Short mmCIF file of C-alpha atoms in Angstrom, two decimals:
data_model
loop_
_atom_site.label_atom_id
_atom_site.label_comp_id
_atom_site.label_asym_id
_atom_site.label_seq_id
_atom_site.Cartn_x
_atom_site.Cartn_y
_atom_site.Cartn_z
CA UNK A 1 0.00 0.00 0.00
CA UNK A 2 0.97 3.56 -0.49
CA UNK A 3 2.97 5.11 2.35
CA UNK A 4 0.76 8.20 2.25
CA UNK A 5 -2.20 6.04 3.28
CA UNK A 6 -0.33 4.97 6.44
CA UNK A 7 0.56 8.59 7.21
CA UNK A 8 -3.08 9.64 6.90
CA UNK A 9 -4.11 6.71 9.08
CA UNK A 10 -1.69 7.77 11.82
CA UNK A 11 -2.87 11.37 11.54
CA UNK A 12 -6.42 10.10 12.00
CA UNK A 13 -5.44 8.20 15.16
CA UNK A 14 -3.73 11.29 16.57
CA UNK A 15 -6.78 13.39 15.71
CA UNK A 16 -9.01 10.95 17.57
CA UNK A 17 -6.77 11.26 20.64
CA UNK A 18 -6.80 15.04 20.42
CA UNK A 19 -10.57 15.06 19.98
CA UNK A 20 -11.02 12.84 23.03
CA UNK A 21 -8.71 15.08 25.08
CA UNK A 22 -10.37 18.23 23.80
CA UNK A 23 -13.85 16.95 24.67
CA UNK A 24 -12.60 16.18 28.16
CA UNK A 25 -11.02 19.63 28.52
CA UNK A 26 -14.23 21.31 27.34
CA UNK A 27 -16.10 19.69 30.21
CA UNK A 28 -13.93 21.59 32.67
CA UNK A 29 -12.73 24.64 30.79
CA UNK A 30 -14.52 26.63 28.17
CA UNK A 31 -12.55 29.20 26.28
CA UNK A 32 -11.82 30.35 22.75
CA UNK A 33 -8.79 28.07 22.54
CA UNK A 34 -10.96 24.95 22.82
CA UNK A 35 -13.25 26.28 20.11
CA UNK A 36 -10.24 26.97 17.87
CA UNK A 37 -8.90 23.45 18.49
CA UNK A 38 -12.29 21.96 17.62
CA UNK A 39 -12.44 23.95 14.38
CA UNK A 40 -8.91 22.88 13.40
CA UNK A 41 -9.73 19.23 14.10
CA UNK A 42 -12.91 19.47 12.05
CA UNK A 43 -11.07 21.15 9.15
CA UNK A 44 -8.34 18.52 9.12
CA UNK A 45 -10.89 15.72 9.31
CA UNK A 46 -12.98 17.08 6.43
CA UNK A 47 -9.92 17.57 4.22
CA UNK A 48 -8.50 14.13 4.99
CA UNK A 49 -11.75 12.35 4.23
CA UNK A 50 -12.38 14.32 1.02
CA UNK A 51 -8.81 14.01 -0.26
CA UNK A 52 -8.76 10.72 -2.17
CA UNK A 53 -5.32 11.22 -3.65
CA UNK A 54 -3.39 12.18 -0.51
CA UNK A 55 -1.07 14.63 -2.24
CA UNK A 56 2.01 15.76 -0.34
CA UNK A 57 1.03 19.41 0.14
CA UNK A 58 -2.20 18.67 2.05
CA UNK A 59 -0.31 16.14 4.18
CA UNK A 60 2.24 18.82 5.11
CA UNK A 61 -0.61 21.16 6.01
CA UNK A 62 -2.24 18.43 8.15
CA UNK A 63 1.04 17.83 9.95
CA UNK A 64 1.42 21.57 10.62
CA UNK A 65 -2.12 21.89 12.05
CA UNK A 66 -1.67 18.71 14.05
CA UNK A 67 1.56 20.05 15.52
CA UNK A 68 -0.12 23.34 16.46
CA UNK A 69 -3.00 21.56 18.16
CA UNK A 70 -0.72 19.20 20.08
CA UNK A 71 1.32 22.12 21.41
CA UNK A 72 -1.70 23.43 23.32
CA UNK A 73 -0.90 23.42 27.05
CA UNK A 74 -4.35 22.06 28.02
CA UNK A 75 -3.99 19.09 25.66
CA UNK A 76 -0.49 18.44 26.99
CA UNK A 77 -1.55 18.57 30.63
CA UNK A 78 -4.44 16.17 30.06
CA UNK A 79 -2.28 13.77 28.05
CA UNK A 80 0.38 13.85 30.75
CA UNK A 81 -2.16 13.26 33.55
CA UNK A 82 -3.71 10.31 31.73
CA UNK A 83 -0.33 8.71 30.99
CA UNK A 84 0.74 9.09 34.63
CA UNK A 85 -2.54 7.59 35.83
CA UNK A 86 -2.26 4.77 33.31
CA UNK A 87 1.31 3.92 34.29
CA UNK A 88 0.45 3.97 38.01
CA UNK A 89 -3.05 2.54 38.24
CA UNK A 90 -4.25 1.64 34.72
CA UNK A 91 -7.96 1.71 35.63
CA UNK A 92 -8.58 5.16 37.05
CA UNK A 93 -11.67 7.12 36.11
CA UNK A 94 -9.60 9.51 33.99
CA UNK A 95 -8.08 6.67 31.94
CA UNK A 96 -11.45 4.94 31.50
CA UNK A 97 -13.07 8.18 30.41
CA UNK A 98 -10.37 8.86 27.83
CA UNK A 99 -10.46 5.30 26.45
CA UNK A 100 -14.26 5.36 26.23
CA UNK A 101 -14.19 8.65 24.33
CA UNK A 102 -11.42 7.43 22.03
CA UNK A 103 -13.37 4.24 21.25
CA UNK A 104 -16.60 6.14 20.70
CA UNK A 105 -15.00 8.61 18.29
CA UNK A 106 -13.12 5.87 16.44
CA UNK A 107 -16.12 3.61 15.94
CA UNK A 108 -18.60 6.41 15.26
CA UNK A 109 -16.55 8.57 12.89
CA UNK A 110 -13.44 6.85 11.58
CA UNK A 111 -14.46 3.21 11.48
CA UNK A 112 -17.19 4.25 9.08
CA UNK A 113 -14.43 4.54 6.49
CA UNK A 114 -13.35 1.03 7.47
CA UNK A 115 -9.62 0.53 7.27
CA UNK A 116 -10.06 -3.20 8.11
CA UNK A 117 -7.61 -2.96 10.97
CA UNK A 118 -6.93 -5.81 13.37
CA UNK A 119 -5.45 -4.27 16.48
CA UNK A 120 -6.21 -3.31 20.05
CA UNK A 121 -7.78 0.15 19.81
CA UNK A 122 -7.02 0.89 23.49
CA UNK A 123 -3.34 0.23 22.87
CA UNK A 124 -3.34 2.74 20.00
CA UNK A 125 -5.12 5.26 22.26
CA UNK A 126 -2.45 5.05 24.98
CA UNK A 127 0.45 5.03 22.50
CA UNK A 128 -0.94 8.21 20.95
CA UNK A 129 -0.81 9.92 24.35
CA UNK A 130 2.90 9.08 24.65
CA UNK A 131 3.43 10.45 21.15
CA UNK A 132 1.49 13.64 21.96
CA UNK A 133 3.68 14.19 25.04
CA UNK A 134 6.89 13.60 23.06
CA UNK A 135 5.80 15.99 20.30
CA UNK A 136 5.57 18.81 22.84
CA UNK A 137 9.30 18.65 23.55
CA UNK A 138 11.99 20.67 21.80
CA UNK A 139 12.43 18.39 18.77
CA UNK A 140 8.72 17.58 18.61
CA UNK A 141 8.07 18.40 14.97
CA UNK A 142 10.97 16.18 13.90
CA UNK A 143 9.63 13.38 16.11
CA UNK A 144 6.11 13.79 14.67
CA UNK A 145 7.35 13.53 11.08
CA UNK A 146 9.58 10.59 11.97
CA UNK A 147 6.64 8.80 13.64
CA UNK A 148 4.24 9.48 10.78
CA UNK A 149 6.58 8.20 8.09
CA UNK A 150 7.52 5.01 9.91
CA UNK A 151 5.56 2.37 7.99
CA UNK A 152 4.43 -0.06 10.71
CA UNK A 153 1.86 0.85 13.34
#
C-alpha cells in the first residue's frame, strides 16, 4: 500500500486522541482556545476524508495543524495526567473516560471509512498519548514527522 495512506491513518489516530482530550477539557474549561482546536480538528478531518489522492502538500498542512493543536498546554496537561494515571493505576476514572471517548469517536466517525484494521484500539489510544507528550518537547516536529513516516503501526 501507499505510504501516504499509512501517514493519513496515523494522523487520524492522533486526531481521535486530540478530539477525546479536547472533549474532556471542554467539560472543565470553556474558552476560545478549545473552540479553535475543535475547528482545526474538524477542518483537518474534512480535508482528509475528502482528499482521495493524498497529495504531499495537504499532508504537510495536516502535519502543521496537528503540531499546532498538540502544542496546546491544556492538551499536553491532560495527556500527561492520563499517561501518569495509566502507568500507576491503569484503571482510574480519567483513563477509563479517555479510552471510552477514544473508542466512541473511532467507531462512530473513523471506522465508518473502514480501514479493516486488526489491532487493540485501546493500545493505540495510549500510544498516541505518549506520542502527543513527546511531540511537545523541543524536537517535537521532527519526532512527529519521523513517527508518521515510519511504515508499521
